[in-house]
CSV table of C-alpha atoms in Angstrom, one decimal:
chain,number,residue,atom,x,y,z
A,1,MET,CA,-175.6,19.5,-3.3
A,2,SER,CA,-171.9,18.3,-3.8
A,3,LEU,CA,-170.9,15.9,-1.0
A,4,THR,CA,-167.1,15.5,-0.4
A,5,ILE,CA,-164.8,13.7,2.1
A,6,GLN,CA,-161.3,15.0,2.6
A,7,MET,CA,-158.9,13.0,4.8
A,8,LEU,CA,-156.9,15.3,7.2
A,9,GLY,CA,-154.5,12.5,7.4
A,10,THR,CA,-154.5,8.7,6.6
A,11,GLY,CA,-151.9,7.5,9.0
A,12,SER,CA,-151.8,4.9,11.7
A,13,ALA,CA,-151.3,5.9,15.3
A,14,PHE,CA,-147.5,5.7,14.9
A,15,ALA,CA,-147.2,7.2,11.4
A,16,LYS,CA,-145.1,10.3,11.0
A,17,HIS,CA,-145.3,11.0,7.2
A,18,TYR,CA,-149.1,10.6,7.2
A,19,TYR,CA,-151.1,12.6,9.8
A,20,ASN,CA,-153.8,11.2,12.0
A,21,ASN,CA,-156.7,9.4,10.3
A,22,ASN,CA,-159.3,12.0,10.7
A,23,ALA,CA,-161.7,13.2,8.0
A,24,LEU,CA,-163.8,16.2,7.0
A,25,LEU,CA,-167.2,15.8,5.4
A,26,ASP,CA,-168.5,18.9,3.4
A,27,SER,CA,-171.8,19.4,1.8
A,28,GLY,CA,-171.3,22.9,0.9
A,29,GLU,CA,-173.9,23.8,3.5
A,30,GLY,CA,-172.1,22.1,6.5
A,31,LYS,CA,-168.8,20.8,7.5
A,32,LEU,CA,-168.5,17.7,9.9
A,33,LEU,CA,-165.2,16.6,11.3
A,34,ILE,CA,-164.8,13.0,12.0
A,35,ASP,CA,-162.4,12.7,14.9
A,36,CYS,CA,-160.0,15.3,16.0
A,37,GLY,CA,-156.5,13.8,16.5
A,38,THR,CA,-153.3,15.5,17.6
A,39,THR,CA,-152.5,16.7,14.0
A,40,ALA,CA,-156.0,17.9,13.2
A,41,SER,CA,-155.4,21.5,13.7
A,42,LEU,CA,-152.1,21.5,11.6
A,43,ALA,CA,-153.8,19.5,8.9
A,44,LEU,CA,-156.9,21.9,8.7
A,45,HIS,CA,-154.5,24.8,8.5
A,46,GLN,CA,-152.6,23.2,5.7
A,47,MET,CA,-156.0,22.6,3.9
A,48,GLY,CA,-157.0,26.3,4.4
A,49,VAL,CA,-160.1,25.3,6.6
A,50,PRO,CA,-160.3,27.6,9.7
A,51,LEU,CA,-161.5,25.8,12.9
A,52,SER,CA,-164.3,28.3,13.1
A,53,GLU,CA,-165.8,26.9,9.8
A,54,ILE,CA,-166.3,23.4,11.4
A,55,ASP,CA,-170.0,23.1,12.1
A,56,ALA,CA,-169.5,19.9,14.4
A,57,ILE,CA,-167.2,17.2,15.4
A,58,LEU,CA,-168.1,13.4,15.7
A,59,ILE,CA,-165.8,11.2,17.9
A,60,THR,CA,-165.5,7.5,17.2
A,61,HIS,CA,-163.3,6.5,20.2
A,62,ILE,CA,-160.9,7.6,22.8
A,63,HIS,CA,-157.3,7.4,21.4
A,64,ALA,CA,-154.9,10.4,21.0
A,65,ASP,CA,-154.9,10.1,17.1
A,66,HIS,CA,-158.6,10.5,17.2
A,67,VAL,CA,-159.3,12.9,20.2
A,68,GLY,CA,-155.8,14.4,21.0
A,69,GLY,CA,-156.7,17.7,19.2
A,70,LEU,CA,-159.8,18.4,21.0
A,71,GLU,CA,-158.3,20.5,23.8
A,72,GLU,CA,-156.9,23.0,21.3
A,73,PHE,CA,-160.1,23.0,19.3
A,74,GLY,CA,-162.2,23.6,22.4
A,75,PHE,CA,-160.0,26.4,23.7
A,76,GLN,CA,-159.7,28.2,20.4
A,77,MET,CA,-163.4,28.1,19.8
A,78,ASN,CA,-164.3,29.2,23.3
A,79,ILE,CA,-161.5,31.9,23.7
A,80,LEU,CA,-161.1,33.3,20.3
A,81,HIS,CA,-164.6,32.8,18.8
A,82,ARG,CA,-166.6,32.9,21.9
A,83,ARG,CA,-168.7,29.8,21.2
A,84,LYS,CA,-168.9,26.2,22.1
A,85,PRO,CA,-168.1,23.8,19.3
A,86,VAL,CA,-170.8,21.3,18.6
A,87,LEU,CA,-169.6,17.6,19.6
A,88,TYR,CA,-171.5,14.4,18.7
A,89,ILE,CA,-170.6,11.5,20.9
A,90,ALA,CA,-171.9,8.2,22.1
A,91,GLU,CA,-172.8,8.4,25.7
A,92,PRO,CA,-170.3,5.7,26.9
A,93,LEU,CA,-167.5,7.9,25.6
A,94,ILE,CA,-168.3,11.0,27.5
A,95,HIS,CA,-166.9,10.1,30.9
A,96,PRO,CA,-163.6,8.7,29.6
A,97,LEU,CA,-163.1,11.6,27.2
A,98,TRP,CA,-163.4,14.1,30.0
A,99,GLU,CA,-161.9,12.4,32.9
A,100,HIS,CA,-159.0,10.5,31.2
A,101,THR,CA,-158.2,12.8,28.2
A,102,LEU,CA,-159.4,16.4,28.5
A,103,LYS,CA,-159.8,17.2,32.3
A,104,GLY,CA,-156.2,17.5,33.3
A,105,GLY,CA,-155.6,20.3,30.8
A,106,MET,CA,-158.9,22.0,30.3
A,107,SER,CA,-159.7,22.3,34.1
A,108,GLN,CA,-156.6,24.5,34.5
A,109,GLN,CA,-158.5,27.3,32.6
A,110,GLY,CA,-160.8,27.8,35.6
A,111,MET,CA,-164.6,27.6,35.6
A,112,ILE,CA,-164.4,24.5,33.6
A,113,ASP,CA,-165.5,21.3,35.3
A,114,ARG,CA,-167.1,19.0,32.8
A,115,LEU,CA,-167.2,18.4,29.0
A,116,GLU,CA,-170.3,20.4,28.6
A,117,ASP,CA,-168.5,23.6,29.8
A,118,VAL,CA,-166.5,23.6,26.7
A,119,PHE,CA,-168.4,21.8,24.1
A,120,GLU,CA,-172.2,21.7,23.0
A,121,VAL,CA,-172.6,17.9,23.7
A,122,ASN,CA,-175.1,16.0,21.5
A,123,VAL,CA,-175.5,12.3,22.6
A,124,LEU,CA,-175.9,9.8,19.6
A,125,THR,CA,-177.6,6.5,20.0
A,126,PRO,CA,-175.9,3.6,18.2
A,127,GLY,CA,-178.1,2.1,15.5
A,128,LYS,CA,-180.2,5.3,15.2
A,129,SER,CA,-179.4,7.6,12.0
A,130,ALA,CA,-179.2,11.4,12.7
A,131,VAL,CA,-178.6,14.3,10.5
A,132,LEU,CA,-175.5,15.9,12.1
A,133,VAL,CA,-174.9,18.7,9.4
A,134,SER,CA,-176.8,19.6,6.4
A,135,GLY,CA,-176.3,16.7,3.7
A,136,PHE,CA,-174.9,14.0,6.0
A,137,GLN,CA,-177.0,11.5,7.9
A,138,VAL,CA,-174.8,9.3,10.2
A,139,GLU,CA,-175.4,6.2,12.2
A,140,LEU,CA,-173.1,4.8,14.7
A,141,ILE,CA,-172.2,1.1,14.5
A,142,PRO,CA,-170.5,-0.4,17.5
A,143,THR,CA,-167.4,-2.2,16.3
A,144,GLN,CA,-164.6,-4.0,18.2
A,145,HIS,CA,-161.2,-2.4,18.7
A,146,ILE,CA,-159.7,-2.7,22.2
A,147,PRO,CA,-161.3,-5.4,24.4
A,148,GLY,CA,-163.8,-3.9,26.8
A,149,LYS,CA,-163.6,-0.4,25.4
A,150,ASN,CA,-166.3,1.2,23.4
A,151,SER,CA,-165.6,2.2,19.7
A,152,TYR,CA,-167.9,3.1,16.9
A,153,SER,CA,-167.8,3.1,13.1
A,154,LEU,CA,-170.0,5.0,10.9
A,155,PHE,CA,-172.6,4.4,8.2
A,156,ILE,CA,-173.1,7.6,6.3
A,157,ASN,CA,-176.1,8.5,4.1
A,158,ASP,CA,-176.9,4.8,3.9
A,159,ARG,CA,-174.3,4.4,1.3
A,160,LEU,CA,-170.8,4.8,2.8
A,161,PHE,CA,-169.2,2.8,5.5
A,162,TYR,CA,-166.4,4.5,7.5
A,163,SER,CA,-164.5,2.3,9.8
A,164,ALA,CA,-162.9,3.5,13.0
A,165,ASP,CA,-160.1,1.4,14.3
A,166,MET,CA,-161.5,-2.2,14.3
A,167,ILE,CA,-160.7,-5.8,14.2
A,168,PHE,CA,-161.7,-7.7,11.1
A,169,ASP,CA,-165.6,-8.2,10.8
A,170,PRO,CA,-166.5,-9.8,7.4
A,171,ASP,CA,-170.0,-10.5,8.6
A,172,LEU,CA,-170.6,-6.8,9.1
A,173,LEU,CA,-169.2,-5.8,5.8
A,174,HIS,CA,-171.3,-8.5,4.0
A,175,HIS,CA,-174.4,-7.2,5.8
A,176,LEU,CA,-173.8,-3.6,4.9
A,177,VAL,CA,-173.2,-4.2,1.3
A,178,TYR,CA,-175.8,-7.0,0.5
A,179,GLU,CA,-178.5,-6.1,2.9
A,180,ARG,CA,-178.2,-2.3,3.5
A,181,GLY,CA,-177.0,-1.2,0.0
A,182,CYS,CA,-173.6,0.1,1.1
A,183,GLN,CA,-171.8,1.3,-2.1
A,184,SER,CA,-168.3,2.3,-0.8
A,185,ILE,CA,-166.2,1.2,2.3
A,186,LEU,CA,-163.4,3.4,3.9
A,187,HIS,CA,-161.6,0.9,6.0
A,188,GLU,CA,-158.7,1.1,8.3
A,189,VAL,CA,-155.7,-1.3,7.6
A,190,GLN,CA,-152.8,-2.6,9.3
A,191,LEU,CA,-150.2,-3.6,6.6
A,192,GLN,CA,-148.0,-5.9,8.5
A,193,GLY,CA,-148.1,-8.2,11.5
A,194,ALA,CA,-151.0,-9.8,13.4
A,195,GLY,CA,-154.2,-8.0,13.7
A,196,GLU,CA,-154.9,-7.9,17.4
A,197,VAL,CA,-156.8,-4.6,17.4
A,198,HIS,CA,-156.8,-3.6,13.8
A,199,THR,CA,-157.8,-5.3,10.5
A,200,THR,CA,-154.9,-6.5,8.5
A,201,LEU,CA,-154.4,-6.3,4.7
A,202,ASP,CA,-154.3,-10.1,4.4
A,203,GLU,CA,-157.7,-10.3,6.3
A,204,LEU,CA,-159.2,-7.8,3.7
A,205,LEU,CA,-157.7,-9.7,0.9
A,206,SER,CA,-159.6,-12.8,2.1
A,207,LEU,CA,-162.9,-11.1,1.3
A,208,PRO,CA,-164.7,-11.9,-2.1
A,209,GLN,CA,-163.6,-9.6,-4.8
A,210,PRO,CA,-167.0,-7.8,-5.1
A,211,LEU,CA,-166.4,-6.6,-1.6
A,212,GLN,CA,-162.7,-5.8,-2.1
A,213,GLU,CA,-163.7,-3.7,-5.1
A,214,ARG,CA,-165.6,-1.2,-2.9
A,215,ILE,CA,-162.8,-0.8,-0.3
A,216,HIS,CA,-160.6,2.3,0.0
A,217,LEU,CA,-157.8,1.9,2.5
A,218,MET,CA,-156.8,4.2,5.3
A,219,HIS,CA,-155.1,4.4,8.7
A,220,TYR,CA,-151.9,2.9,7.2
A,221,SER,CA,-148.3,3.0,8.1
A,222,ASP,CA,-145.6,5.1,6.6
A,223,ASP,CA,-144.4,2.2,4.4
A,224,MET,CA,-147.7,2.2,2.6
A,225,GLU,CA,-146.1,2.7,-1.0
A,226,GLN,CA,-144.5,-0.9,-0.6
A,227,PHE,CA,-148.0,-2.3,-0.5
A,228,ARG,CA,-149.7,-0.6,-3.5
A,229,GLU,CA,-149.5,-3.7,-5.7
A,230,LYS,CA,-150.1,-6.2,-2.8
A,231,ALA,CA,-153.5,-4.4,-2.2
A,232,GLY,CA,-155.0,-5.9,-5.3
A,233,VAL,CA,-158.2,-4.1,-6.5
A,234,MET,CA,-158.4,-2.1,-3.2
A,235,SER,CA,-157.1,1.5,-3.4
A,236,PHE,CA,-155.4,3.6,-0.8
A,237,LEU,CA,-157.0,6.9,0.1
A,238,GLU,CA,-154.7,10.1,-0.2
A,239,GLN,CA,-154.0,12.4,2.5
A,240,GLN,CA,-155.8,15.8,2.1
A,241,ARG,CA,-157.2,15.0,-1.3
A,242,LYS,CA,-160.9,15.9,-1.6
A,243,TYR,CA,-163.1,13.1,-2.8
A,244,PRO,CA,-166.6,13.6,-4.1
A,245,LEU,CA,-168.7,10.8,-2.6
A,246,ALA,CA,-170.3,10.0,-5.9
A,247,GLU,CA,-166.7,9.5,-7.3
A,248,LEU,CA,-165.8,6.9,-4.5
A,249,GLU,CA,-168.9,5.0,-5.5
A,250,ARG,CA,-168.3,5.2,-9.3
A,251,ALA,CA,-164.7,3.9,-8.8
A,252,LYS,CA,-166.0,0.6,-7.7
A,253,GLN,CA,-168.9,0.1,-10.1
């Protein structure tokens, strides 16, 4: 089974050249979409992946660059394909996703009063691994982003850490690598300024080199090219390039 990850986009919330930082996991037997931002539908179209081929969606937190495309996705699947898309989500995110993001638009369709009317909702328990599509076992890890708001990063197949938007947490990265066998880290990065709700490049550069060697950077601003040499041994993920998971691990060995 060949496991791959393809970034629909690698951009920060305000990036224009790079699309929203969403990803597609593909095992050949199942496709899992990590987040569904405003640009997700366009990106999938450019990648040649019909929405109907997505087996499930996993949401990490409630910001438009991560959930802004769910209304279109839900309507397309229900109206054009006559089925509810499978949605994996932590319980604390369900109410704000519906009440503060989707309800205003989706309830105009009629006979739609809750998230479960559009999606097949599957609740995930943080800290407990679950097979979401064939080939991919995912564990939600609570991480800090906006104070007082729930956000979750992902530990995939006990080998790959995929950060959602998060503030710097070196203890977590040390724990995952040295105690849980994490081989590769896909980490969001803020290239300039103070990291109030994101992890800065300078903070990641403060990590020991063996940790830096495992890091692939994403969720960056449109001026990314100016920072390639400043990132040291860390690499930048490329938008819409398909990466075999084994390749991401080998690159840092």
